[in-house]
Amino acid sequence: QIEAFSAILNAELEKGRQIQRNFFPDRSPLVPGWEISTYFKEARQLSGDFYDVFELPSGRLCFIVADVCDKGVGAALFMALFRSLIRVFSVYADSENIHDQATEETGGGITSVSEGSSPNPIPPNALKAVQLTNDYVALNHGELVMFATLFFGFLNPETGSLSYINAGHEPPVVLDSSGGVKALLKPTGPAIGIDAQARFGFEQIELEPGNLMLVYTDGVPDAINPEGEFYTGEKLLSLLEKPVSSATTLTNRIVKAVESHIGEAEQHDDITLMVICRKSSEE
């Protein structure tokens, strides 16, 4: 009976894993002049990490990398909740922002923005997506103390202008074409889902031709080898010093290094990577 129950449980967990995998985008949007590469590997059958990439009604590219606290079934359930809320609220906030840009009150009338005019580089309503997600989870599920760190970027592909919110997440690394670190995108607010009174800020950076941005979860620096040693953020930054011109090449380089470090040890945490590259004008 124990073996039969174990088989049923494993079958249910595998079904859950397949459903969860379906939440991830099956492919990244093809955006001229840009390359997006992703990697995900769960530590257990169910994961608390997730990523998402999708185009918004305004034409901006929205991308998310997040890490829900804990692992296993509980983290997976909240992963689905966070992912669904942030995506729905993103589209809502962006659509509202388009409306705000398209019409403005002038006296008693309404003036339309001319067709083809470029959208504002910073979407003021984008913060609503994070704020609404935070408030919903904190108010309705606060007693469970389930939170997520999250990096949330809005990219204007035409200009390279990136507005971002870092909610307590590992700082993404922006690299120039020579492998030099251009910027670390540090937190602009706390993790989401803990406090309904929490407030979030956003920052902006320009991704120039040849720049790459690496977004990752703590499963990368916290990867443990058979001797119990962490991979560490220092090793990751050292790995990034070598010049690279492709998002896929950088992703493969990091995955190979982390897998080599883990070796025969058990993977203790989910690992998620996203690399975004603005191609050089010559490409």
mmCIF file with all atom_site columns, C-alpha atoms in Angstrom, residues 172-254:
data_model
loop_
_atom_site.group_PDB
_atom_site.id
_atom_site.type_symbol
_atom_site.label_atom_id
_atom_site.label_alt_id
_atom_site.label_comp_id
_atom_site.label_asym_id
_atom_site.label_entity_id
_atom_site.label_seq_id
_atom_site.pdbx_PDB_ins_code
_atom_site.Cartn_x
_atom_site.Cartn_y
_atom_site.Cartn_z
_atom_site.occupancy
_atom_site.B_iso_or_equiv
_atom_site.pdbx_formal_charge
_atom_site.auth_seq_id
_atom_site.auth_comp_id
_atom_site.auth_asym_id
_atom_site.auth_atom_id
_atom_site.pdbx_PDB_model_num
ATOM 1  C CA . PRO A 1 172 ? 20.761 42.040 -12.489 1.00 0.00 ? 172 PRO A CA 1
ATOM 2  C CA . VAL A 1 173 ? 24.066 42.769 -14.212 1.00 0.00 ? 173 VAL A CA 1
ATOM 3  C CA . VAL A 1 174 ? 24.334 44.971 -17.311 1.00 0.00 ? 174 VAL A CA 1
ATOM 4  C CA . LEU A 1 175 ? 27.445 44.288 -19.396 1.00 0.00 ? 175 LEU A CA 1
ATOM 5  C CA . ASP A 1 176 ? 29.047 46.161 -22.263 1.00 0.00 ? 176 ASP A CA 1
ATOM 6  C CA . SER A 1 177 ? 30.352 44.359 -25.324 1.00 0.00 ? 177 SER A CA 1
ATOM 7  C CA . SER A 1 178 ? 33.847 43.977 -23.794 1.00 0.00 ? 178 SER A CA 1
ATOM 8  C CA . GLY A 1 179 ? 32.508 42.139 -20.728 1.00 0.00 ? 179 GLY A CA 1
ATOM 9  C CA . GLY A 1 180 ? 32.798 45.125 -18.415 1.00 0.00 ? 180 GLY A CA 1
ATOM 10 C CA . VAL A 1 181 ? 30.073 45.669 -15.820 1.00 0.00 ? 181 VAL A CA 1
ATOM 11 C CA . LYS A 1 182 ? 28.105 48.743 -16.827 1.00 0.00 ? 182 LYS A CA 1
ATOM 12 C CA . ALA A 1 183 ? 25.616 48.630 -13.954 1.00 0.00 ? 183 ALA A CA 1
ATOM 13 C CA . LEU A 1 184 ? 24.127 46.530 -11.157 1.00 0.00 ? 184 LEU A CA 1
ATOM 14 C CA . LEU A 1 185 ? 20.370 47.092 -10.966 1.00 0.00 ? 185 LEU A CA 1
ATOM 15 C CA . LYS A 1 186 ? 19.871 47.184 -7.205  1.00 0.00 ? 186 LYS A CA 1
ATOM 16 C CA . PRO A 1 187 ? 16.541 46.854 -5.367  1.00 0.00 ? 187 PRO A CA 1
ATOM 17 C CA . THR A 1 188 ? 14.023 49.685 -5.612  1.00 0.00 ? 188 THR A CA 1
ATOM 18 C CA . GLY A 1 189 ? 11.716 48.180 -2.991  1.00 0.00 ? 189 GLY A CA 1
ATOM 19 C CA . PRO A 1 190 ? 11.112 45.165 -0.737  1.00 0.00 ? 190 PRO A CA 1
ATOM 20 C CA . ALA A 1 191 ? 9.972  41.670 -1.695  1.00 0.00 ? 191 ALA A CA 1
ATOM 21 C CA . ILE A 1 192 ? 6.303  41.541 -2.673  1.00 0.00 ? 192 ILE A CA 1
ATOM 22 C CA . GLY A 1 193 ? 3.526  39.941 -0.654  1.00 0.00 ? 193 GLY A CA 1
ATOM 23 C CA . ILE A 1 194 ? 4.732  40.756 2.861   1.00 0.00 ? 194 ILE A CA 1
ATOM 24 C CA . ASP A 1 195 ? 3.346  44.184 3.685   1.00 0.00 ? 195 ASP A CA 1
ATOM 25 C CA . ALA A 1 196 ? 0.330  45.908 2.112   1.00 0.00 ? 196 ALA A CA 1
ATOM 26 C CA . GLN A 1 197 ? 1.852  49.233 3.198   1.00 0.00 ? 197 GLN A CA 1
ATOM 27 C CA . ALA A 1 198 ? 5.032  48.601 1.188   1.00 0.00 ? 198 ALA A CA 1
ATOM 28 C CA . ARG A 1 199 ? 5.825  51.044 -1.587  1.00 0.00 ? 199 ARG A CA 1
ATOM 29 C CA . PHE A 1 200 ? 8.009  50.543 -4.636  1.00 0.00 ? 200 PHE A CA 1
ATOM 30 C CA . GLY A 1 201 ? 10.101 52.789 -6.808  1.00 0.00 ? 201 GLY A CA 1
ATOM 31 C CA . PHE A 1 202 ? 11.475 52.363 -10.311 1.00 0.00 ? 202 PHE A CA 1
ATOM 32 C CA . GLU A 1 203 ? 14.693 53.277 -12.057 1.00 0.00 ? 203 GLU A CA 1
ATOM 33 C CA . GLN A 1 204 ? 15.678 53.668 -15.677 1.00 0.00 ? 204 GLN A CA 1
ATOM 34 C CA . ILE A 1 205 ? 18.725 52.675 -17.715 1.00 0.00 ? 205 ILE A CA 1
ATOM 35 C CA . GLU A 1 206 ? 19.623 52.744 -21.407 1.00 0.00 ? 206 GLU A CA 1
ATOM 36 C CA . LEU A 1 207 ? 20.597 49.436 -22.997 1.00 0.00 ? 207 LEU A CA 1
ATOM 37 C CA . GLU A 1 208 ? 22.930 50.409 -25.818 1.00 0.00 ? 208 GLU A CA 1
ATOM 38 C CA . PRO A 1 209 ? 23.915 48.301 -28.859 1.00 0.00 ? 209 PRO A CA 1
ATOM 39 C CA . GLY A 1 210 ? 26.230 45.516 -27.685 1.00 0.00 ? 210 GLY A CA 1
ATOM 40 C CA . ASN A 1 211 ? 24.911 45.597 -24.092 1.00 0.00 ? 211 ASN A CA 1
ATOM 41 C CA . LEU A 1 212 ? 23.703 42.434 -22.376 1.00 0.00 ? 212 LEU A CA 1
ATOM 42 C CA . MET A 1 213 ? 21.641 42.156 -19.202 1.00 0.00 ? 213 MET A CA 1
ATOM 43 C CA . LEU A 1 214 ? 21.710 39.064 -16.980 1.00 0.00 ? 214 LEU A CA 1
ATOM 44 C CA . VAL A 1 215 ? 18.791 38.451 -14.609 1.00 0.00 ? 215 VAL A CA 1
ATOM 45 C CA . TYR A 1 216 ? 19.001 35.414 -12.333 1.00 0.00 ? 216 TYR A CA 1
ATOM 46 C CA . THR A 1 217 ? 17.689 33.866 -9.140  1.00 0.00 ? 217 THR A CA 1
ATOM 47 C CA . ASP A 1 218 ? 19.776 33.041 -6.076  1.00 0.00 ? 218 ASP A CA 1
ATOM 48 C CA . GLY A 1 219 ? 19.960 29.403 -7.130  1.00 0.00 ? 219 GLY A CA 1
ATOM 49 C CA . VAL A 1 220 ? 22.977 30.459 -9.222  1.00 0.00 ? 220 VAL A CA 1
ATOM 50 C CA . PRO A 1 221 ? 25.293 31.944 -6.539  1.00 0.00 ? 221 PRO A CA 1
ATOM 51 C CA . ASP A 1 222 ? 23.912 29.568 -3.906  1.00 0.00 ? 222 ASP A CA 1
ATOM 52 C CA . ALA A 1 223 ? 24.597 26.418 -5.943  1.00 0.00 ? 223 ALA A CA 1
ATOM 53 C CA . ILE A 1 224 ? 26.461 23.960 -3.695  1.00 0.00 ? 224 ILE A CA 1
ATOM 54 C CA . ASN A 1 225 ? 29.179 21.488 -4.686  1.00 0.00 ? 225 ASN A CA 1
ATOM 55 C CA . PRO A 1 226 ? 29.816 18.084 -3.031  1.00 0.00 ? 226 PRO A CA 1
ATOM 56 C CA . GLU A 1 227 ? 32.096 19.784 -0.454  1.00 0.00 ? 227 GLU A CA 1
ATOM 57 C CA . GLY A 1 228 ? 29.280 22.135 0.601   1.00 0.00 ? 228 GLY A CA 1
ATOM 58 C CA . GLU A 1 229 ? 30.829 25.224 -1.011  1.00 0.00 ? 229 GLU A CA 1
ATOM 59 C CA . PHE A 1 230 ? 28.666 27.875 -2.691  1.00 0.00 ? 230 PHE A CA 1
ATOM 60 C CA . TYR A 1 231 ? 29.285 28.944 -6.276  1.00 0.00 ? 231 TYR A CA 1
ATOM 61 C CA . THR A 1 232 ? 29.084 32.602 -5.042  1.00 0.00 ? 232 THR A CA 1
ATOM 62 C CA . GLY A 1 233 ? 28.286 35.891 -6.714  1.00 0.00 ? 233 GLY A CA 1
ATOM 63 C CA . GLU A 1 234 ? 31.998 36.651 -6.977  1.00 0.00 ? 234 GLU A CA 1
ATOM 64 C CA . LYS A 1 235 ? 32.572 33.662 -9.254  1.00 0.00 ? 235 LYS A CA 1
ATOM 65 C CA . LEU A 1 236 ? 29.594 34.669 -11.356 1.00 0.00 ? 236 LEU A CA 1
ATOM 66 C CA . LEU A 1 237 ? 30.904 38.217 -11.828 1.00 0.00 ? 237 LEU A CA 1
ATOM 67 C CA . SER A 1 238 ? 34.339 36.823 -12.686 1.00 0.00 ? 238 SER A CA 1
ATOM 68 C CA . LEU A 1 239 ? 32.740 34.620 -15.332 1.00 0.00 ? 239 LEU A CA 1
ATOM 69 C CA . LEU A 1 240 ? 31.043 37.657 -16.863 1.00 0.00 ? 240 LEU A CA 1
ATOM 70 C CA . GLU A 1 241 ? 34.356 39.437 -17.464 1.00 0.00 ? 241 GLU A CA 1
ATOM 71 C CA . LYS A 1 242 ? 34.997 37.480 -20.658 1.00 0.00 ? 242 LYS A CA 1
ATOM 72 C CA . PRO A 1 243 ? 33.616 39.314 -23.730 1.00 0.00 ? 243 PRO A CA 1
ATOM 73 C CA . VAL A 1 244 ? 30.498 37.816 -25.291 1.00 0.00 ? 244 VAL A CA 1
ATOM 74 C CA . SER A 1 245 ? 28.182 39.080 -28.024 1.00 0.00 ? 245 SER A CA 1
ATOM 75 C CA . SER A 1 246 ? 25.311 36.597 -27.777 1.00 0.00 ? 246 SER A CA 1
ATOM 76 C CA . ALA A 1 247 ? 22.652 36.052 -25.128 1.00 0.00 ? 247 ALA A CA 1
ATOM 77 C CA . THR A 1 248 ? 22.626 32.330 -25.854 1.00 0.00 ? 248 THR A CA 1
ATOM 78 C CA . THR A 1 249 ? 26.406 32.082 -25.542 1.00 0.00 ? 249 THR A CA 1
ATOM 79 C CA . LEU A 1 250 ? 26.378 33.802 -22.144 1.00 0.00 ? 250 LEU A CA 1
ATOM 80 C CA . THR A 1 251 ? 23.517 31.624 -20.897 1.00 0.00 ? 251 THR A CA 1
ATOM 81 C CA . ASN A 1 252 ? 25.312 28.447 -21.949 1.00 0.00 ? 252 ASN A CA 1
ATOM 82 C CA . ARG A 1 253 ? 28.562 29.648 -20.349 1.00 0.00 ? 253 ARG A CA 1
ATOM 83 C CA . ILE A 1 254 ? 26.872 30.243 -16.986 1.00 0.00 ? 254 ILE A CA 1
#
